[in-house]
PDB file of C-alpha atoms and ligand atoms in Angstrom:
ATOM      1  CA  UNK A   1      10.970   4.454  -0.263  1.00  0.00           C
ATOM      2  CA  UNK A   2       8.483   3.965  -3.269  1.00  0.00           C
ATOM      3  CA  UNK A   3       8.020   0.250  -4.744  1.00  0.00           C
ATOM      4  CA  UNK A   4       6.111  -1.903  -6.444  1.00  0.00           C
ATOM      5  CA  UNK A   5       5.255  -4.980  -5.438  1.00  0.00           C
ATOM      6  CA  UNK A   6       4.195  -7.590  -7.793  1.00  0.00           C
ATOM      7  CA  UNK A   7       1.424 -10.623  -7.362  1.00  0.00           C
ATOM      8  CA  UNK A   8      -0.372  -9.979  -3.960  1.00  0.00           C
ATOM      9  CA  UNK A   9      -3.018 -11.477  -5.331  1.00  0.00           C
ATOM     10  CA  UNK A  10      -3.415 -13.166  -9.348  1.00  0.00           C
ATOM     11  CA  UNK A  11      -5.181 -11.476 -11.995  1.00  0.00           C
ATOM     12  CA  UNK A  12      -8.281 -14.606 -11.243  1.00  0.00           C
ATOM     13  CA  UNK A  13      -8.003 -14.073  -7.840  1.00  0.00           C
ATOM     14  CA  UNK A  14      -8.851 -10.396  -8.559  1.00  0.00           C
ATOM     15  CA  UNK A  15     -11.503 -11.102 -10.493  1.00  0.00           C
ATOM     16  CA  UNK A  16     -13.314 -13.084  -7.863  1.00  0.00           C
ATOM     17  CA  UNK A  17     -12.616  -9.823  -5.692  1.00  0.00           C
ATOM     18  CA  UNK A  18     -14.646  -7.993  -7.782  1.00  0.00           C
ATOM     19  CA  UNK A  19     -17.034 -10.219  -8.307  1.00  0.00           C
ATOM     20  CA  UNK A  20     -17.452 -10.466  -4.739  1.00  0.00           C
ATOM     21  CA  UNK A  21     -16.924  -6.268  -4.664  1.00  0.00           C
ATOM     22  CA  UNK A  22     -20.178  -6.272  -6.763  1.00  0.00           C
ATOM     23  CA  UNK A  23     -22.083  -7.503  -3.555  1.00  0.00           C
ATOM     24  CA  UNK A  24     -20.837  -5.228  -1.666  1.00  0.00           C
ATOM     25  CA  UNK A  25     -22.633  -1.902  -0.043  1.00  0.00           C
ATOM     26  CA  UNK A  26     -20.783   1.369  -1.150  1.00  0.00           C
ATOM     27  CA  UNK A  27     -20.947   4.750   0.331  1.00  0.00           C
ATOM     28  CA  UNK A  28     -19.804   8.219  -0.009  1.00  0.00           C
ATOM     29  CA  UNK A  29     -15.509   7.961  -0.197  1.00  0.00           C
ATOM     30  CA  UNK A  30     -16.388  11.341   1.620  1.00  0.00           C
ATOM     31  CA  UNK A  31     -17.241   9.967   5.299  1.00  0.00           C
ATOM     32  CA  UNK A  32     -13.569   8.744   6.191  1.00  0.00           C
ATOM     33  CA  UNK A  33     -11.723  11.832   4.917  1.00  0.00           C
ATOM     34  CA  UNK A  34      -9.864  15.002   6.893  1.00  0.00           C
ATOM     35  CA  UNK A  35     -11.765  18.180   6.349  1.00  0.00           C
ATOM     36  CA  UNK A  36      -9.508  19.190   3.812  1.00  0.00           C
ATOM     37  CA  UNK A  37      -9.639  16.060   1.941  1.00  0.00           C
ATOM     38  CA  UNK A  38     -13.048  16.053   1.830  1.00  0.00           C
ATOM     39  CA  UNK A  39     -12.928  18.851  -0.229  1.00  0.00           C
ATOM     40  CA  UNK A  40     -11.444  17.346  -2.980  1.00  0.00           C
ATOM     41  CA  UNK A  41     -12.428  13.065  -3.263  1.00  0.00           C
ATOM     42  CA  UNK A  42     -15.394  12.473  -4.879  1.00  0.00           C
ATOM     43  CA  UNK A  43     -15.456   8.275  -4.879  1.00  0.00           C
ATOM     44  CA  UNK A  44     -17.593   5.394  -2.614  1.00  0.00           C
ATOM     45  CA  UNK A  45     -15.988   2.793  -0.946  1.00  0.00           C
ATOM     46  CA  UNK A  46     -17.045  -0.499   1.499  1.00  0.00           C
ATOM     47  CA  UNK A  47     -19.563   0.341   3.589  1.00  0.00           C
ATOM     48  CA  UNK A  48     -17.737   0.129   7.332  1.00  0.00           C
ATOM     49  CA  UNK A  49     -20.127  -2.406   9.035  1.00  0.00           C
ATOM     50  CA  UNK A  50     -20.926  -4.346   5.960  1.00  0.00           C
ATOM     51  CA  UNK A  51     -19.088  -7.860   6.932  1.00  0.00           C
ATOM     52  CA  UNK A  52     -18.675  -9.334   3.262  1.00  0.00           C
ATOM     53  CA  UNK A  53     -16.435  -6.443   3.627  1.00  0.00           C
ATOM     54  CA  UNK A  54     -14.973  -6.309   6.612  1.00  0.00           C
ATOM     55  CA  UNK A  55     -14.004  -9.907   5.475  1.00  0.00           C
ATOM     56  CA  UNK A  56     -12.273  -9.284   2.508  1.00  0.00           C
ATOM     57  CA  UNK A  57     -10.612  -6.771   3.347  1.00  0.00           C
ATOM     58  CA  UNK A  58      -9.256  -9.430   6.202  1.00  0.00           C
ATOM     59  CA  UNK A  59      -7.966 -11.600   3.311  1.00  0.00           C
ATOM     60  CA  UNK A  60      -5.982  -9.142   1.618  1.00  0.00           C
ATOM     61  CA  UNK A  61      -4.362  -7.607   5.381  1.00  0.00           C
ATOM     62  CA  UNK A  62      -3.788 -11.403   6.134  1.00  0.00           C
ATOM     63  CA  UNK A  63      -2.559 -11.859   1.850  1.00  0.00           C
ATOM     64  CA  UNK A  64      -0.099  -8.874   3.111  1.00  0.00           C
ATOM     65  CA  UNK A  65       1.059  -9.372   6.096  1.00  0.00           C
ATOM     66  CA  UNK A  66       2.294 -13.087   4.960  1.00  0.00           C
ATOM     67  CA  UNK A  67       4.320 -11.203   2.477  1.00  0.00           C
ATOM     68  CA  UNK A  68       8.244 -11.437   1.950  1.00  0.00           C
ATOM     69  CA  UNK A  69       9.058  -7.539  -0.145  1.00  0.00           C
ATOM     70  CA  UNK A  70       5.856  -6.406   1.503  1.00  0.00           C
ATOM     71  CA  UNK A  71       6.922  -6.752   5.581  1.00  0.00           C
ATOM     72  CA  UNK A  72      10.463  -5.615   4.073  1.00  0.00           C
ATOM     73  CA  UNK A  73       9.343  -2.487   2.786  1.00  0.00           C
ATOM     74  CA  UNK A  74       6.954  -1.584   5.751  1.00  0.00           C
ATOM     75  CA  UNK A  75       7.552  -3.675   8.360  1.00  0.00           C
ATOM     76  CA  UNK A  76       4.388  -3.758   9.492  1.00  0.00           C
ATOM     77  CA  UNK A  77       3.317  -3.315  13.185  1.00  0.00           C
ATOM     78  CA  UNK A  78      -0.552  -3.052  12.283  1.00  0.00           C
ATOM     79  CA  UNK A  79      -2.708  -0.736   9.788  1.00  0.00           C
ATOM     80  CA  UNK A  80      -4.038   1.774  10.715  1.00  0.00           C
ATOM     81  CA  UNK A  81      -7.177   1.484   8.058  1.00  0.00           C
ATOM     82  CA  UNK A  82      -7.708  -0.250   5.134  1.00  0.00           C
ATOM     83  CA  UNK A  83     -10.450   0.486   2.377  1.00  0.00           C
ATOM     84  CA  UNK A  84     -12.159  -0.950  -0.602  1.00  0.00           C
ATOM     85  CA  UNK A  85     -12.880   2.328  -3.160  1.00  0.00           C
ATOM     86  CA  UNK A  86     -14.084   3.050  -6.064  1.00  0.00           C
ATOM     87  CA  UNK A  87     -14.083   4.781  -8.787  1.00  0.00           C
ATOM     88  CA  UNK A  88     -16.453   5.573 -11.539  1.00  0.00           C
ATOM     89  CA  UNK A  89     -16.828   8.135 -14.645  1.00  0.00           C
ATOM     90  CA  UNK A  90     -16.470  11.610 -13.466  1.00  0.00           C
ATOM     91  CA  UNK A  91     -15.208  10.815 -10.075  1.00  0.00           C
ATOM     92  CA  UNK A  92     -11.181  11.125  -8.572  1.00  0.00           C
ATOM     93  CA  UNK A  93      -9.479  12.767  -6.331  1.00  0.00           C
ATOM     94  CA  UNK A  94      -8.182  15.518  -5.678  1.00  0.00           C
ATOM     95  CA  UNK A  95      -4.069  16.636  -4.785  1.00  0.00           C
ATOM     96  CA  UNK A  96      -3.835  15.698  -0.631  1.00  0.00           C
ATOM     97  CA  UNK A  97      -2.151  14.286   1.634  1.00  0.00           C
ATOM     98  CA  UNK A  98      -3.217  11.050   3.602  1.00  0.00           C
ATOM     99  CA  UNK A  99      -3.706  11.577   7.408  1.00  0.00           C
ATOM    100  CA  UNK A 100      -0.755  11.595  10.236  1.00  0.00           C
ATOM    101  CA  UNK A 101      -3.406   9.061  12.940  1.00  0.00           C
ATOM    102  CA  UNK A 102      -6.011   7.251  11.966  1.00  0.00           C
ATOM    103  CA  UNK A 103      -7.602   5.966  14.554  1.00  0.00           C
ATOM    104  CA  UNK A 104      -5.488   7.051  17.014  1.00  0.00           C
ATOM    105  CA  UNK A 105      -3.009   4.680  15.032  1.00  0.00           C
ATOM    106  CA  UNK A 106      -0.076   6.864  13.087  1.00  0.00           C
ATOM    107  CA  UNK A 107       0.103   6.013   9.643  1.00  0.00           C
ATOM    108  CA  UNK A 108       3.879   5.765   8.352  1.00  0.00           C
ATOM    109  CA  UNK A 109       3.079   4.279   4.261  1.00  0.00           C
ATOM    110  CA  UNK A 110       0.290   4.248   2.277  1.00  0.00           C
ATOM    111  CA  UNK A 111      -0.724   1.924  -1.062  1.00  0.00           C
ATOM    112  CA  UNK A 112      -2.632   0.980  -3.231  1.00  0.00           C
ATOM    113  CA  UNK A 113      -3.606  -2.369  -4.217  1.00  0.00           C
ATOM    114  CA  UNK A 114      -4.775  -2.356  -7.818  1.00  0.00           C
ATOM    115  CA  UNK A 115      -8.198  -5.264  -8.100  1.00  0.00           C
ATOM    116  CA  UNK A 116      -8.640  -3.600 -12.073  1.00  0.00           C
ATOM    117  CA  UNK A 117      -7.127  -4.512 -14.577  1.00  0.00           C
ATOM    118  CA  UNK A 118      -5.890  -1.576 -16.350  1.00  0.00           C
ATOM    119  CA  UNK A 119      -7.605  -2.072 -19.672  1.00  0.00           C
ATOM    120  CA  UNK A 120     -11.425  -1.972 -18.137  1.00  0.00           C
ATOM    121  CA  UNK A 121     -10.987   1.656 -17.303  1.00  0.00           C
ATOM    122  CA  UNK A 122      -9.331   4.615 -19.218  1.00  0.00           C
ATOM    123  CA  UNK A 123      -8.176   7.649 -16.030  1.00  0.00           C
ATOM    124  CA  UNK A 124      -7.830   6.963 -12.796  1.00  0.00           C
ATOM    125  CA  UNK A 125      -3.966   7.188 -12.658  1.00  0.00           C
ATOM    126  CA  UNK A 126      -2.357   7.517  -9.280  1.00  0.00           C
ATOM    127  CA  UNK A 127      -0.390  10.742  -9.423  1.00  0.00           C
ATOM    128  CA  UNK A 128       2.738  10.624  -6.291  1.00  0.00           C
ATOM    129  CA  UNK A 129       4.935  13.751  -5.771  1.00  0.00           C
ATOM    130  CA  UNK A 130       8.143  14.691  -5.007  1.00  0.00           C
ATOM    131  CA  UNK A 131      11.008  17.127  -5.690  1.00  0.00           C
ATOM    132  CA  UNK A 132      11.652  15.987  -9.397  1.00  0.00           C
ATOM    133  CA  UNK A 133       8.074  16.055 -10.066  1.00  0.00           C
ATOM    134  CA  UNK A 134       5.584  13.408 -10.416  1.00  0.00           C
ATOM    135  CA  UNK A 135       5.012   9.956 -10.841  1.00  0.00           C
ATOM    136  CA  UNK A 136       1.567   7.944 -13.203  1.00  0.00           C
ATOM    137  CA  UNK A 137       1.488   5.144 -11.225  1.00  0.00           C
ATOM    138  CA  UNK A 138      -1.825   2.379 -13.324  1.00  0.00           C
ATOM    139  CA  UNK A 139      -0.832  -0.802 -12.388  1.00  0.00           C
ATOM    140  CA  UNK A 140      -1.772  -5.059 -13.454  1.00  0.00           C
ATOM    141  CA  UNK A 141      -4.311  -5.918 -11.040  1.00  0.00           C
ATOM    142  CA  UNK A 142      -3.240  -7.708  -8.174  1.00  0.00           C
ATOM    143  CA  UNK A 143      -0.173  -5.292  -8.407  1.00  0.00           C
ATOM    144  CA  UNK A 144       0.196  -3.148  -5.622  1.00  0.00           C
ATOM    145  CA  UNK A 145       2.116   0.228  -4.796  1.00  0.00           C
ATOM    146  CA  UNK A 146       3.434   1.746  -1.825  1.00  0.00           C
ATOM    147  CA  UNK A 147       4.465   4.854  -1.134  1.00  0.00           C
ATOM    148  CA  UNK A 148       5.921   6.985   2.838  1.00  0.00           C
ATOM    149  CA  UNK A 149       2.616   8.384   4.563  1.00  0.00           C
ATOM    150  CA  UNK A 150       3.678  12.050   3.661  1.00  0.00           C
ATOM    151  CA  UNK A 151       3.862  11.643  -0.006  1.00  0.00           C
ATOM    152  CA  UNK A 152       1.059  14.447  -1.647  1.00  0.00           C
ATOM    153  CA  UNK A 153      -0.817  12.694  -4.309  1.00  0.00           C
ATOM    154  CA  UNK A 154      -3.735  12.657  -6.049  1.00  0.00           C
ATOM    155  CA  UNK A 155      -6.226   9.704  -7.958  1.00  0.00           C
ATOM    156  CA  UNK A 156      -7.076  11.300 -12.043  1.00  0.00           C
ATOM    157  CA  UNK A 157     -10.547  11.464 -12.675  1.00  0.00           C
ATOM    158  CA  UNK A 158     -11.471   8.215 -14.102  1.00  0.00           C
ATOM    159  CA  UNK A 159     -12.733   8.790 -17.655  1.00  0.00           C
ATOM    160  CA  UNK A 160     -14.788   5.808 -18.163  1.00  0.00           C
ATOM    161  CA  UNK A 161     -15.764   1.983 -16.863  1.00  0.00           C
ATOM    162  CA  UNK A 162     -15.035   1.401 -12.877  1.00  0.00           C
ATOM    163  CA  UNK A 163     -11.267   1.121 -10.613  1.00  0.00           C
ATOM    164  CA  UNK A 164     -11.624  -0.898  -7.853  1.00  0.00           C
ATOM    165  CA  UNK A 165      -8.721  -0.702  -5.759  1.00  0.00           C
ATOM    166  CA  UNK A 166      -7.754  -1.905  -2.037  1.00  0.00           C
ATOM    167  CA  UNK A 167      -5.799   1.756   0.154  1.00  0.00           C
ATOM    168  CA  UNK A 168      -4.436   1.202   3.361  1.00  0.00           C
ATOM    169  CA  UNK A 169      -1.756   3.192   5.598  1.00  0.00           C
ATOM    170  CA  UNK A 170       1.108   0.825   7.929  1.00  0.00           C
ATOM    171  CA  UNK A 171       2.071   1.785  11.472  1.00  0.00           C
ATOM    172  CA  UNK A 172       5.758   0.882  10.919  1.00  0.00           C
ATOM    173  CA  UNK A 173       7.872   0.139  13.781  1.00  0.00           C
ATOM    174  CA  UNK A 174      10.631   2.427  12.323  1.00  0.00           C
ATOM    175  CA  UNK A 175       8.525   5.933  11.627  1.00  0.00           C
ATOM    176  CA  UNK A 176      11.779   7.118   9.297  1.00  0.00           C
ATOM    177  CA  UNK A 177      11.750   5.810   5.859  1.00  0.00           C
ATOM    178  CA  UNK A 178      15.114   6.057   5.359  1.00  0.00           C
ATOM    179  CA  UNK A 179      15.804   3.978   7.892  1.00  0.00           C
ATOM    180  CA  UNK A 180      12.368   1.544   6.107  1.00  0.00           C
ATOM    181  CA  UNK A 181      14.822   1.738   3.150  1.00  0.00           C
ATOM    182  CA  UNK A 182      19.123   0.796   4.853  1.00  0.00           C
ATOM    183  CA  UNK A 183      16.712  -2.164   6.581  1.00  0.00           C
ATOM    184  CA  UNK A 184      15.044  -3.258   2.986  1.00  0.00           C
ATOM    185  CA  UNK A 185      18.435  -3.124   0.831  1.00  0.00           C
ATOM    186  CA  UNK A 186      20.024  -4.987   3.946  1.00  0.00           C
ATOM    187  CA  UNK A 187      17.530  -8.078   4.006  1.00  0.00           C
ATOM    188  CA  UNK A 188      17.765  -8.087   0.532  1.00  0.00           C
ATOM    189  CA  UNK A 189      21.319  -7.810  -0.145  1.00  0.00           C
ATOM    190  CA  UNK A 190      21.567 -10.863   3.220  1.00  0.00           C
ATOM    191  CA  UNK A 191      19.345 -12.725   0.571  1.00  0.00           C
ATOM    192  CA  UNK A 192      21.015 -12.264  -2.303  1.00  0.00           C
ATOM    193  CA  UNK A 193      24.120 -13.649  -0.685  1.00  0.00           C
ATOM    194  CA  UNK A 194      21.851 -16.156   1.122  1.00  0.00           C
ATOM    195  CA  UNK A 195      21.531 -17.309  -2.360  1.00  0.00           C
ATOM    196  CA  UNK A 196      24.934 -17.573  -3.678  1.00  0.00           C
ATOM    197  CA  UNK A 197      26.964 -18.741  -1.068  1.00  0.00           C
ATOM    198  CA  UNK A 198      24.433 -19.731   1.219  1.00  0.00           C
ATOM    199  CA  UNK A 199      24.179 -19.749   5.489  1.00  0.00           C
ATOM    200  CA  UNK A 200      28.256 -18.953   5.552  1.00  0.00           C
ATOM    201  CA  UNK A 201      30.054 -15.871   7.498  1.00  0.00           C
ATOM    202  CA  UNK A 202      28.942 -12.674   5.533  1.00  0.00           C
ATOM    203  CA  UNK A 203      24.951 -14.064   6.204  1.00  0.00           C
ATOM    204  CA  UNK A 204      25.800 -14.150   9.563  1.00  0.00           C
ATOM    205  CA  UNK A 205      27.626 -10.526   9.951  1.00  0.00           C
ATOM    206  CA  UNK A 206      24.886  -9.014   7.507  1.00  0.00           C
ATOM    207  CA  UNK A 207      21.678 -10.518  10.096  1.00  0.00           C
ATOM    208  CA  UNK A 208      22.969  -8.997  12.895  1.00  0.00           C
ATOM    209  CA  UNK A 209      23.695  -5.870  11.740  1.00  0.00           C
ATOM    210  CA  UNK A 210      20.217  -6.167  10.801  1.00  0.00           C
ATOM    211  CA  UNK A 211      19.119  -7.374  13.488  1.00  0.00           C
ATOM    212  CA  UNK A 212      21.089  -4.771  15.489  1.00  0.00           C
ATOM    213  CA  UNK A 213      19.484  -1.813  13.167  1.00  0.00           C
ATOM    214  CA  UNK A 214      16.024  -2.963  14.138  1.00  0.00           C
ATOM    215  CA  UNK A 215      16.599  -3.258  17.975  1.00  0.00           C
ATOM    216  CA  UNK A 216      18.087   0.181  17.332  1.00  0.00           C
ATOM    217  CA  UNK A 217      15.163   1.717  15.655  1.00  0.00           C
ATOM    218  CA  UNK A 218      12.217  -0.195  16.054  1.00  0.00           C
ATOM    219  CA  UNK A 219       9.555   1.414  18.140  1.00  0.00           C
ATOM    220  CA  UNK A 220       7.648  -1.824  19.545  1.00  0.00           C
TER     221      UNK A 220
HETATM  222 NI1   NI B 301      -4.402   9.433  -0.104  1.00  0.00          NI
END
C-alpha cells in the first residue's frame, strides 16, 4: 500500500524545522547507502553524531508514532532508521531498492516526509515504480508519502533550490504488505461505522475481527 499522509507538520512547523536544519552539519549521503545504492546516491544528510539533528529526528519520530493514520497504515514496532536528507542543485538519487535490514532491524515500510515547499525547488520528485509504471511524488511541506520498502524508487535530480526531507523506515508488527492493507481498510471501516452509529454491535464485531487478525499476523 502506498499512501499520502497530510499535515504531519504544519507549514509553520516546517519553516521552523528548515531553520534548525540550516544550523546542522551535513555529510555525504553515501555514508549510509548499501554498496549498490552508493553508486547512484548523490545527496547530503545531517551528521548522525550531531545532537541537534538527533533531537530533530526524535521529534519527527514522536509525531509519527502519535499520528493515527500513519500508525494504522504502518503498524510500527520501531523505526529502523531516520535521516534528514538534503538535495542541492545537481544532486539526485538514482533507481534503487532500500536495504532490507538497517542496523539489524528489518525495513517493511519506507517513507519520505517533505520539509521543503514544492515551489521552492525544481526537480527532486520521488519516483516510485510498480508493474503499471511510475508515479512522481512531490508533496507540500509537512506531507508524508509511505510505500512498501521493497519498492524500486529514485529521486530526480534537483535543478534549482534545495529539497529537504526526512526519510525513514518502519519495522512493522505486520510483515506482509497485503495484510497491512487489509488491517488498514478494516480500521477505516470501523471508524466510519463509529462516526455513523457509535459503539454499536457492528462496531464491536469489526473491532473483534480487527483484533483477531492482528493477533494472528502480528510478530511482536
Ligand atoms: Ni531509497
